[in-house]
Amino acid sequence: MTRATRVLVVDDEPAIHRFLTPVLAAHNYEVLRADTGADALQLTAVDPPDVVVLDLGLPDLDGKDVIARVRAWSDVPIVVLSAREREGEKIAALDLGADDFVNKPFGVGELMARLRAALRHRMQRSGETPVVRINGLEIDVTRRRVTRDGQEIKLTPREFDLLSVLARHAGKVVTHKHILNAVWGPAHEQDTQYLRTYVGQLRQKVEMDPSDPSVILTEPGIGYRLAEPSDSLVPEPG
Amino acid sequence: MAAISPLSPRTKPTPAVDGLSGLGRRFPSRLAWFEGRALGPCVWSTVAVALATLTGIGITSFAPLPNVSMVFLLAVVFSATVFGIWPALLTSVLSFLAYNFFFIEPHYTFSVSQPHELLALFIFLIIAVLTAILAGRARLQATKAIERAWASRRLYEFARRLSSLGNPQEVLDGAVLQVHHELRRASVILLADRGSLAVAAACPPEHAFGSDALSVAQQAYARGELTGAEPGTAAPMSWLFLPLRQERTVGVIGVVRNPTEGPLEPEAMTLLRTLAELTSTALERARLGQEISSARTAAETERMRNILLSSISHDFRTPLASVLGAATSLIDYGAKLPETARRDLLVQVKDEAEHLDGMVRNLLAMTRVEAHALEVNKDWVAVRALFDHAASVARRRGAVQTFGVIVENDLPFVRADPTLLGQALTNLVGNATRHAGSKAHVTLEARRDGAGMLLSVTDDGPGIPAKILPHVFERFVHGPTLGDGGQSTGLGLAIAKGIVEAHQGTISAESPVEGRRGTRITVRLPLTEEPQ
């Protein structure tokens, strides 16, 4: 067994540390704590964690500045905590290189899932092209094949491109801008209506119940997220 | 010469005697000259004729002057210029008689021997009368010009005074007073309120205003024009009304009119119209001013509401996040957690719920302070008990600072609402622990000071920035927080101030206290005699 996964929690509210620390410890994470942006920067530089949970509202530094500075030397996964209604802030954080976000207030299960997705994605980066399985749905990105319970689902090339962008980041949020850029090219970064149309078509084909999506999830105002794969390549630590 | 009483509207207008004392003399009765105050000019005119006679006799004794009558014309011109037409005419007649008596043969009789002398005598009379009229009229015009200058100056001052008034009622009161002053008549302003007129201002205020007058006013308001000016109305005392009009007719201004007099003189009418116009302009301005200020108040209220909402949503989010976080930890991962961790999460849920309850209570207290609806149930309270309570509440809320309580020996009880004063002190202590840092020492001190008692909460933290210090007791003012989280609505000190003031006390903040550090909030409460 390798050493425990180290998670750095950056938040100025002691109450958040109070409930996160025991839960993270129970999942065999080693918890590092920082109350300010300056502490967070110092810790990531001196004693790099495996993943960072960062509250965007810090007393000394803007959380976005912390992301930008960390990204200057490190690609450690960063999951940000932010108020639900502040979409602009979350999009800016994602654009600066944050991996994912959790709306405050949050259930701990949701944060755990985001941490797993962020860690898994980082480990895949150098490895195999993934095959993503979600409740009987199998997306093979390399062979451009999508099957449900062995039955192939016919997708147009655009639909497949869209699905594979989400599959490559399975479990993580992907912003509208990122998807549009990857599928339609940089000239269409603002054309979210394409996206809505194609996501609608795609849901008709891959969802069990298109009116209640469980595969392609909407993050209002921000982007889309493919549900967490049922057979995570990275099991929970411990 | 003639002192004018400005107050009684029924005083006879003063005759045109003393130069420039009031507009009242612009409308003299034609008969005024015969009254007592005209006596002076008559005497002076007679003296002038006597002087002219003596001069004439003096001159003719030295040299035989053929036209001594010229000397008498001098007297006429003098009289006309100084006193006006009527004294000048008197002078003319007196001169005519004196000339005849002293200078026309036979001397010292009123008889005339030569026919051509008689002719000369009458020509003299005609010239004298014409001179009297011309010179008198010139004088009248000069006087009127001066009066007009004064009148416009007074109107200007009136307009300026009105425009400086921000309150419509002050404008109305000023206007009726001015009309009363200028026209020497009782005046009244009626304003329309949903179609029916009601007296808004009157001068003199007790002047009778009957229902017949009200109906005339209604007419003026409905027609939007001058009403009541026709002569011969039946009532012995009736009114004359002018509409007050800006964009629409807002009311009427009225003056008392004596029906036997007929309509107002044209100049008085013009003056009344001008005053009415000035009044309606000023009224409109004052109303707009009031609307603007009430709009500003509404905007300020709106702003406070927005601050309150954003403050609530921000400050409630953290305790809610910890409640939700701790609860979901227990639900999802409770089985994996050791017993101590499970217990701590449960305690956290309870603590944060209490914290939320405290914030809600503070918000409610704030709204009561705002509405001046604090219910103060006074009792005899021991300060030490309040201090101990405040410190224990702070510890329960997670304060790790050290506390010191210093209470003067034999300190009397204080007359206060124990719950409210306790909340005020809890807020002060909470404020200290929130801003002073986890290593701070907080001192609660109470002592007598003359007829009052001083309660202070002092910390040795970094102090309040000078920029914020004057505003610490305002709502939603946050200082920089240190250590154990910045959970505050920015209301604590504002509420403490409201509570202290409801006890007729004062509250003040000083920072730094010692060296360059520390904050002290001092409450001064009045001491009441304890019952034996």
Tab-separated table of N, CA and C in Angstrom, chain B residues 320-458:
chain	number	residue	atom	x	y	z
B	320	LEU	N	-25.274	26.999	8.194
B	320	LEU	CA	-26.082	26.007	7.473
B	320	LEU	C	-25.183	24.971	6.818
B	321	ALA	N	-24.064	25.431	6.246
B	321	ALA	CA	-23.141	24.496	5.593
B	321	ALA	C	-22.603	23.508	6.609
B	322	SER	N	-22.305	23.989	7.827
B	322	SER	CA	-21.762	23.016	8.786
B	322	SER	C	-22.824	22.068	9.284
B	323	VAL	N	-24.058	22.554	9.451
B	323	VAL	CA	-25.128	21.644	9.869
B	323	VAL	C	-25.318	20.567	8.803
B	324	LEU	N	-25.414	21.030	7.537
B	324	LEU	CA	-25.635	20.082	6.448
B	324	LEU	C	-24.459	19.125	6.321
B	325	GLY	N	-23.246	19.680	6.410
B	325	GLY	CA	-22.053	18.857	6.274
B	325	GLY	C	-21.967	17.805	7.370
B	326	ALA	N	-22.171	18.257	8.616
B	326	ALA	CA	-22.079	17.302	9.727
B	326	ALA	C	-23.170	16.252	9.625
B	327	ALA	N	-24.392	16.689	9.266
B	327	ALA	CA	-25.499	15.742	9.186
B	327	ALA	C	-25.265	14.717	8.079
B	328	THR	N	-24.814	15.176	6.892
B	328	THR	CA	-24.599	14.217	5.806
B	328	THR	C	-23.428	13.297	6.113
B	329	SER	N	-22.438	13.836	6.836
B	329	SER	CA	-21.327	12.952	7.237
B	329	SER	C	-21.857	11.801	8.067
B	330	LEU	N	-22.724	12.144	9.016
B	330	LEU	CA	-23.266	11.113	9.890
B	330	LEU	C	-24.129	10.137	9.112
B	331	ILE	N	-24.961	10.669	8.206
B	331	ILE	CA	-25.875	9.801	7.464
B	331	ILE	C	-25.095	8.858	6.552
B	332	ASP	N	-24.148	9.442	5.766
B	332	ASP	CA	-23.479	8.641	4.742
B	332	ASP	C	-22.322	7.816	5.288
B	333	TYR	N	-21.590	8.375	6.249
B	333	TYR	CA	-20.360	7.715	6.664
B	333	TYR	C	-20.325	7.426	8.155
B	334	GLY	N	-21.471	7.553	8.807
B	334	GLY	CA	-21.501	7.395	10.253
B	334	GLY	C	-20.888	6.080	10.711
B	335	ALA	N	-21.159	5.003	9.948
B	335	ALA	CA	-20.692	3.689	10.356
B	335	ALA	C	-19.176	3.601	10.344
B	336	LYS	N	-18.558	4.398	9.466
B	336	LYS	CA	-17.099	4.326	9.339
B	336	LYS	C	-16.386	5.157	10.395
B	337	LEU	N	-17.156	6.050	11.057
B	337	LEU	CA	-16.501	7.005	11.949
B	337	LEU	C	-16.376	6.446	13.355
B	338	PRO	N	-15.295	6.810	14.043
B	338	PRO	CA	-15.172	6.414	15.436
B	338	PRO	C	-16.218	7.144	16.284
B	339	GLU	N	-16.501	6.586	17.425
B	339	GLU	CA	-17.537	7.121	18.296
B	339	GLU	C	-17.315	8.602	18.629
B	340	THR	N	-16.057	8.968	18.941
B	340	THR	CA	-15.788	10.360	19.319
B	340	THR	C	-16.113	11.309	18.167
B	341	ALA	N	-15.753	10.919	16.933
B	341	ALA	CA	-16.016	11.774	15.783
B	341	ALA	C	-17.521	11.925	15.566
B	342	ARG	N	-18.253	10.814	15.745
B	342	ARG	CA	-19.712	10.869	15.573
B	342	ARG	C	-20.317	11.847	16.572
B	343	ARG	N	-19.823	11.740	17.806
B	343	ARG	CA	-20.360	12.598	18.845
B	343	ARG	C	-20.033	14.079	18.546
B	344	ASP	N	-18.804	14.309	18.088
B	344	ASP	CA	-18.418	15.689	17.800
B	344	ASP	C	-19.278	16.284	16.687
B	345	LEU	N	-19.605	15.444	15.673
B	345	LEU	CA	-20.450	15.947	14.587
B	345	LEU	C	-21.838	16.314	15.108
B	346	LEU	N	-22.348	15.468	16.017
B	346	LEU	CA	-23.668	15.773	16.592
B	346	LEU	C	-23.623	17.073	17.395
B	347	VAL	N	-22.546	17.222	18.176
B	347	VAL	CA	-22.393	18.456	18.954
B	347	VAL	C	-22.316	19.662	18.010
B	348	GLN	N	-21.627	19.446	16.879
B	348	GLN	CA	-21.514	20.552	15.926
B	348	GLN	C	-22.884	20.956	15.377
B	349	VAL	N	-23.698	19.952	15.059
B	349	VAL	CA	-25.048	20.262	14.574
B	349	VAL	C	-25.791	21.101	15.600
B	350	LYS	N	-25.698	20.676	16.877
B	350	LYS	CA	-26.385	21.411	17.943
B	350	LYS	C	-25.813	22.831	18.058
B	351	ASP	N	-24.461	22.959	18.079
B	351	ASP	CA	-23.833	24.269	18.236
B	351	ASP	C	-24.251	25.223	17.125
B	352	GLU	N	-24.208	24.707	15.910
B	352	GLU	CA	-24.503	25.587	14.783
B	352	GLU	C	-25.976	25.973	14.755
B	353	ALA	N	-26.818	25.027	15.181
B	353	ALA	CA	-28.244	25.362	15.253
B	353	ALA	C	-28.454	26.471	16.278
B	354	GLU	N	-27.728	26.387	17.414
B	354	GLU	CA	-27.823	27.443	18.421
B	354	GLU	C	-27.311	28.769	17.874
B	355	HIS	N	-26.238	28.648	17.125
B	355	HIS	CA	-25.668	29.839	16.514
B	355	HIS	C	-26.693	30.516	15.586
B	356	LEU	N	-27.337	29.697	14.765
B	356	LEU	CA	-28.368	30.229	13.870
B	356	LEU	C	-29.493	30.873	14.672
B	357	ASP	N	-29.867	30.203	15.759
B	357	ASP	CA	-30.922	30.740	16.606
B	357	ASP	C	-30.510	32.101	17.150
B	358	GLY	N	-29.246	32.210	17.567
B	358	GLY	CA	-28.751	33.494	18.075
B	358	GLY	C	-28.824	34.576	17.011
B	359	MET	N	-28.467	34.225	15.775
B	359	MET	CA	-28.500	35.225	14.711
B	359	MET	C	-29.930	35.655	14.415
B	360	VAL	N	-30.838	34.685	14.411
B	360	VAL	CA	-32.243	35.031	14.175
B	360	VAL	C	-32.739	35.953	15.281
B	361	ARG	N	-32.336	35.634	16.535
B	361	ARG	CA	-32.771	36.458	17.652
B	361	ARG	C	-32.227	37.881	17.520
B	362	ASN	N	-30.961	37.975	17.093
B	362	ASN	CA	-30.376	39.289	16.895
B	362	ASN	C	-31.112	40.085	15.827
B	363	LEU	N	-31.476	39.388	14.747
B	363	LEU	CA	-32.194	40.073	13.672
B	363	LEU	C	-33.541	40.583	14.172
B	364	LEU	N	-34.225	39.747	14.936
B	364	LEU	CA	-35.521	40.167	15.470
B	364	LEU	C	-35.345	41.360	16.411
B	365	ALA	N	-34.302	41.270	17.273
B	365	ALA	CA	-34.046	42.378	18.184
B	365	ALA	C	-33.776	43.643	17.396
B	366	MET	N	-33.021	43.487	16.297
B	366	MET	CA	-32.706	44.656	15.476
B	366	MET	C	-33.971	45.285	14.920
B	367	THR	N	-34.877	44.461	14.410
B	367	THR	CA	-36.091	45.045	13.850
B	367	THR	C	-36.881	45.744	14.948
B	368	ARG	N	-36.832	45.196	16.169
B	368	ARG	CA	-37.557	45.867	17.257
B	368	ARG	C	-36.881	47.175	17.642
B	369	VAL	N	-35.529	47.163	17.660
B	369	VAL	CA	-34.817	48.404	17.962
B	369	VAL	C	-35.158	49.441	16.903
B	370	GLU	N	-35.156	49.002	15.636
B	370	GLU	CA	-35.456	49.894	14.525
B	370	GLU	C	-36.830	50.506	14.670
B	371	ALA	N	-37.778	49.689	15.097
B	371	ALA	CA	-39.157	50.157	15.181
B	371	ALA	C	-39.430	50.828	16.526
B	372	HIS	N	-38.371	51.008	17.330
B	372	HIS	CA	-38.510	51.579	18.671
B	372	HIS	C	-39.559	50.813	19.475
B	373	ALA	N	-39.548	49.495	19.298
B	373	ALA	CA	-40.574	48.684	19.947
B	373	ALA	C	-39.961	47.754	20.978
B	374	LEU	N	-38.760	48.126	21.488
B	374	LEU	CA	-38.156	47.299	22.523
B	374	LEU	C	-39.011	47.372	23.781
B	375	GLU	N	-39.343	46.217	24.309
B	375	GLU	CA	-40.112	46.201	25.553
B	375	GLU	C	-39.128	46.077	26.702
B	376	VAL	N	-39.020	47.115	27.488
B	376	VAL	CA	-38.038	47.113	28.578
B	376	VAL	C	-38.749	46.800	29.889
B	377	ASN	N	-38.472	45.613	30.439
B	377	ASN	CA	-39.050	45.227	31.726
B	377	ASN	C	-37.977	45.358	32.784
B	378	LYS	N	-37.966	46.510	33.468
B	378	LYS	CA	-36.847	46.792	34.364
B	378	LYS	C	-36.960	46.039	35.685
B	379	ASP	N	-35.786	45.684	36.176
B	379	ASP	CA	-35.698	44.985	37.443
B	379	ASP	C	-34.342	45.370	38.040
B	380	TRP	N	-34.121	44.999	39.314
B	380	TRP	CA	-32.803	45.268	39.899
B	380	TRP	C	-31.872	44.155	39.488
B	381	VAL	N	-30.764	44.529	38.830
B	381	VAL	CA	-29.892	43.531	38.226
B	381	VAL	C	-28.483	43.648	38.810
B	382	ALA	N	-27.887	42.500	39.145
B	382	ALA	CA	-26.491	42.480	39.584
B	382	ALA	C	-25.607	42.356	38.357
B	383	VAL	N	-24.691	43.317	38.225
B	383	VAL	CA	-23.864	43.354	37.023
B	383	VAL	C	-22.970	42.113	36.913
B	384	ARG	N	-22.460	41.634	38.077
B	384	ARG	CA	-21.556	40.487	38.025
B	384	ARG	C	-22.226	39.275	37.363
B	385	ALA	N	-23.491	39.076	37.697
B	385	ALA	CA	-24.205	37.941	37.105
B	385	ALA	C	-24.290	38.091	35.588
B	386	LEU	N	-24.521	39.321	35.130
B	386	LEU	CA	-24.604	39.554	33.682
B	386	LEU	C	-23.251	39.285	33.009
B	387	PHE	N	-22.186	39.736	33.672
B	387	PHE	CA	-20.850	39.518	33.115
B	387	PHE	C	-20.552	38.027	33.001
B	388	ASP	N	-20.827	37.294	34.095
B	388	ASP	CA	-20.547	35.858	34.081
B	388	ASP	C	-21.338	35.168	32.978
B	389	HIS	N	-22.593	35.597	32.838
B	389	HIS	CA	-23.447	35.001	31.808
B	389	HIS	C	-22.864	35.258	30.418
B	390	ALA	N	-22.448	36.508	30.174
B	390	ALA	CA	-21.922	36.861	28.846
B	390	ALA	C	-20.679	36.039	28.533
B	391	ALA	N	-19.798	35.876	29.536
B	391	ALA	CA	-18.572	35.107	29.303
B	391	ALA	C	-18.903	33.638	29.045
B	392	SER	N	-19.884	33.099	29.781
B	392	SER	CA	-20.174	31.679	29.584
B	392	SER	C	-20.847	31.445	28.234
B	393	VAL	N	-21.664	32.392	27.792
B	393	VAL	CA	-22.258	32.255	26.454
B	393	VAL	C	-21.156	32.250	25.400
B	394	ALA	N	-20.183	33.157	25.573
B	394	ALA	CA	-19.091	33.233	24.595
B	394	ALA	C	-18.322	31.913	24.567
B	395	ARG	N	-18.047	31.329	25.743
B	395	ARG	CA	-17.305	30.063	25.777
B	395	ARG	C	-18.112	28.967	25.107
B	396	ARG	N	-19.410	28.974	25.373
B	396	ARG	CA	-20.254	27.950	24.767
B	396	ARG	C	-20.225	28.070	23.253
B	397	ARG	N	-20.059	29.297	22.769
B	397	ARG	CA	-20.002	29.476	21.311
B	397	ARG	C	-18.611	29.267	20.763
B	398	GLY	N	-17.738	28.693	21.560
B	398	GLY	CA	-16.435	28.298	21.045
B	398	GLY	C	-15.330	29.306	21.265
B	399	ALA	N	-15.569	30.326	22.103
B	399	ALA	CA	-14.507	31.290	22.351
B	399	ALA	C	-13.405	30.628	23.160
B	400	VAL	N	-12.140	30.831	22.749
B	400	VAL	CA	-11.017	30.206	23.450
B	400	VAL	C	-10.211	31.261	24.218
B	401	GLN	N	-10.654	32.519	24.146
B	401	GLN	CA	-9.934	33.596	24.826
B	401	GLN	C	-10.088	33.477	26.341
B	402	THR	N	-9.211	34.192	27.063
B	402	THR	CA	-9.338	34.223	28.521
B	402	THR	C	-10.171	35.438	28.911
B	403	PHE	N	-10.937	35.267	29.987
B	403	PHE	CA	-11.810	36.356	30.420
B	403	PHE	C	-11.449	36.797	31.827
B	404	GLY	N	-11.524	38.100	32.070
B	404	GLY	CA	-11.352	38.620	33.421
B	404	GLY	C	-12.546	39.488	33.768
B	405	VAL	N	-13.070	39.316	34.998
B	405	VAL	CA	-14.222	40.119	35.413
B	405	VAL	C	-13.806	40.968	36.614
B	406	ILE	N	-13.915	42.281	36.486
B	406	ILE	CA	-13.567	43.183	37.587
B	406	ILE	C	-14.806	43.997	37.943
B	407	VAL	N	-15.344	43.772	39.142
B	407	VAL	CA	-16.518	44.533	39.566
B	407	VAL	C	-16.170	45.258	40.855
B	408	GLU	N	-16.361	46.564	40.875
B	408	GLU	CA	-16.042	47.397	42.043
B	408	GLU	C	-16.782	46.879	43.274
B	409	ASN	N	-16.136	46.997	44.434
B	409	ASN	CA	-16.788	46.580	45.678
B	409	ASN	C	-18.028	47.436	45.938
B	410	ASP	N	-19.029	46.801	46.521
B	410	ASP	CA	-20.265	47.502	46.905
B	410	ASP	C	-20.929	48.201	45.724
B	411	LEU	N	-20.745	47.650	44.561
B	411	LEU	CA	-21.411	48.249	43.395
B	411	LEU	C	-22.915	48.033	43.541
B	412	PRO	N	-23.706	49.096	43.401
B	412	PRO	CA	-25.149	48.930	43.556
B	412	PRO	C	-25.747	48.127	42.405
B	413	PHE	N	-26.944	47.667	42.638
B	413	PHE	CA	-27.688	47.046	41.546
B	413	PHE	C	-28.024	48.106	40.513
B	414	VAL	N	-28.233	47.650	39.291
B	414	VAL	CA	-28.610	48.606	38.257
B	414	VAL	C	-30.036	48.283	37.830
B	415	ARG	N	-30.792	49.346	37.518
B	415	ARG	CA	-32.190	49.179	37.144
B	415	ARG	C	-32.233	48.959	35.635
B	416	ALA	N	-32.519	47.719	35.207
B	416	ALA	CA	-32.465	47.425	33.774
B	416	ALA	C	-33.268	46.172	33.474
B	417	ASP	N	-33.501	45.964	32.190
B	417	ASP	CA	-34.120	44.719	31.749
B	417	ASP	C	-33.019	43.670	31.680
B	418	PRO	N	-33.045	42.626	32.538
B	418	PRO	CA	-31.923	41.693	32.593
B	418	PRO	C	-31.689	40.969	31.268
B	419	THR	N	-32.755	40.589	30.585
B	419	THR	CA	-32.582	39.863	29.320
B	419	THR	C	-31.925	40.746	28.272
B	420	LEU	N	-32.469	41.977	28.134
B	420	LEU	CA	-31.944	42.872	27.101
B	420	LEU	C	-30.509	43.286	27.389
B	421	LEU	N	-30.244	43.704	28.656
B	421	LEU	CA	-28.893	44.138	28.985
B	421	LEU	C	-27.930	42.959	28.845
B	422	GLY	N	-28.414	41.750	29.208
B	422	GLY	CA	-27.599	40.557	29.039
B	422	GLY	C	-27.256	40.344	27.574
B	423	GLN	N	-28.234	40.561	26.714
B	423	GLN	CA	-27.979	40.388	25.282
B	423	GLN	C	-26.977	41.426	24.783
B	424	ALA	N	-27.122	42.673	25.271
B	424	ALA	CA	-26.193	43.720	24.856
B	424	ALA	C	-24.765	43.332	25.243
B	425	LEU	N	-24.579	42.861	26.506
B	425	LEU	CA	-23.230	42.492	26.955
B	425	LEU	C	-22.720	41.280	26.198
B	426	THR	N	-23.598	40.308	25.936
B	426	THR	CA	-23.207	39.135	25.159
B	426	THR	C	-22.712	39.561	23.780
B	427	ASN	N	-23.412	40.519	23.194
B	427	ASN	CA	-22.993	41.006	21.876
B	427	ASN	C	-21.626	41.682	21.959
B	428	LEU	N	-21.402	42.461	23.040
B	428	LEU	CA	-20.107	43.139	23.171
B	428	LEU	C	-18.983	42.112	23.331
B	429	VAL	N	-19.229	41.098	24.167
B	429	VAL	CA	-18.203	40.075	24.374
B	429	VAL	C	-17.992	39.284	23.086
B	430	GLY	N	-19.086	38.950	22.406
B	430	GLY	CA	-18.988	38.224	21.140
B	430	GLY	C	-18.181	39.017	20.131
B	431	ASN	N	-18.410	40.321	20.133
B	431	ASN	CA	-17.668	41.187	19.223
B	431	ASN	C	-16.175	41.130	19.540
B	432	ALA	N	-15.847	41.166	20.834
B	432	ALA	CA	-14.432	41.141	21.231
B	432	ALA	C	-13.779	39.823	20.816
B	433	THR	N	-14.457	38.683	21.091
B	433	THR	CA	-13.835	37.400	20.775
B	433	THR	C	-13.706	37.209	19.269
B	434	ARG	N	-14.642	37.788	18.529
B	434	ARG	CA	-14.603	37.599	17.075
B	434	ARG	C	-13.445	38.370	16.447
B	435	HIS	N	-13.147	39.540	17.007
B	435	HIS	CA	-12.195	40.406	16.315
B	435	HIS	C	-10.824	40.463	16.976
B	436	ALA	N	-10.692	39.936	18.203
B	436	ALA	CA	-9.438	40.163	18.920
B	436	ALA	C	-8.422	39.045	18.719
B	437	GLY	N	-8.861	37.930	18.123
B	437	GLY	CA	-7.910	36.844	17.933
B	437	GLY	C	-7.988	35.841	19.070
B	438	SER	N	-7.527	34.606	18.803
B	438	SER	CA	-7.758	33.522	19.761
B	438	SER	C	-6.894	33.657	21.012
B	439	LYS	N	-5.812	34.445	20.948
B	439	LYS	CA	-4.940	34.540	22.128
B	439	LYS	C	-5.266	35.752	22.982
B	440	ALA	N	-6.358	36.413	22.671
B	440	ALA	CA	-6.660	37.673	23.353
B	440	ALA	C	-7.154	37.437	24.778
B	441	HIS	N	-7.045	38.509	25.577
B	441	HIS	CA	-7.622	38.501	26.916
B	441	HIS	C	-8.737	39.547	26.917
B	442	VAL	N	-9.909	39.123	27.381
B	442	VAL	CA	-11.056	40.030	27.377
B	442	VAL	C	-11.405	40.388	28.816
B	443	THR	N	-11.461	41.700	29.110
B	443	THR	CA	-11.749	42.146	30.463
B	443	THR	C	-13.126	42.795	30.521
B	444	LEU	N	-13.943	42.336	31.480
B	444	LEU	CA	-15.246	42.962	31.699
B	444	LEU	C	-15.161	43.706	33.023
B	445	GLU	N	-15.438	44.998	32.976
B	445	GLU	CA	-15.238	45.800	34.164
B	445	GLU	C	-16.478	46.652	34.435
B	446	ALA	N	-16.799	46.824	35.743
B	446	ALA	CA	-17.923	47.676	36.107
B	446	ALA	C	-17.516	48.540	37.290
B	447	ARG	N	-17.836	49.832	37.219
B	447	ARG	CA	-17.564	50.714	38.365
B	447	ARG	C	-18.521	51.885	38.322
B	448	ARG	N	-18.609	52.552	39.494
B	448	ARG	CA	-19.447	53.751	39.584
B	448	ARG	C	-18.742	54.908	38.933
B	449	ASP	N	-19.523	55.822	38.401
B	449	ASP	CA	-18.946	57.042	37.861
B	449	ASP	C	-19.980	58.140	38.055
B	450	GLY	N	-19.839	58.870	39.162
B	450	GLY	CA	-20.793	59.933	39.468
B	450	GLY	C	-22.177	59.337	39.652
B	451	ALA	N	-23.138	59.873	38.887
B	451	ALA	CA	-24.511	59.410	39.025
B	451	ALA	C	-24.803	58.232	38.109
B	452	GLY	N	-23.743	57.665	37.520
B	452	GLY	CA	-23.975	56.575	36.589
B	452	GLY	C	-23.077	55.399	36.887
B	453	MET	N	-23.226	54.356	36.055
B	453	MET	CA	-22.384	53.185	36.189
B	453	MET	C	-21.750	52.919	34.844
B	454	LEU	N	-20.443	52.605	34.880
B	454	LEU	CA	-19.744	52.326	33.629
B	454	LEU	C	-19.499	50.828	33.523
B	455	LEU	N	-19.948	50.238	32.422
B	455	LEU	CA	-19.671	48.828	32.139
B	455	LEU	C	-18.795	48.826	30.896
B	456	SER	N	-17.649	48.147	30.969
B	456	SER	CA	-16.803	48.153	29.776
B	456	SER	C	-16.330	46.747	29.438
B	457	VAL	N	-16.139	46.523	28.143
B	457	VAL	CA	-15.581	45.269	27.644
B	457	VAL	C	-14.334	45.639	26.865
B	458	THR	N	-13.188	45.179	27.347
B	458	THR	CA	-11.920	45.580	26.746
B	458	THR	C	-11.183	44.338	26.263
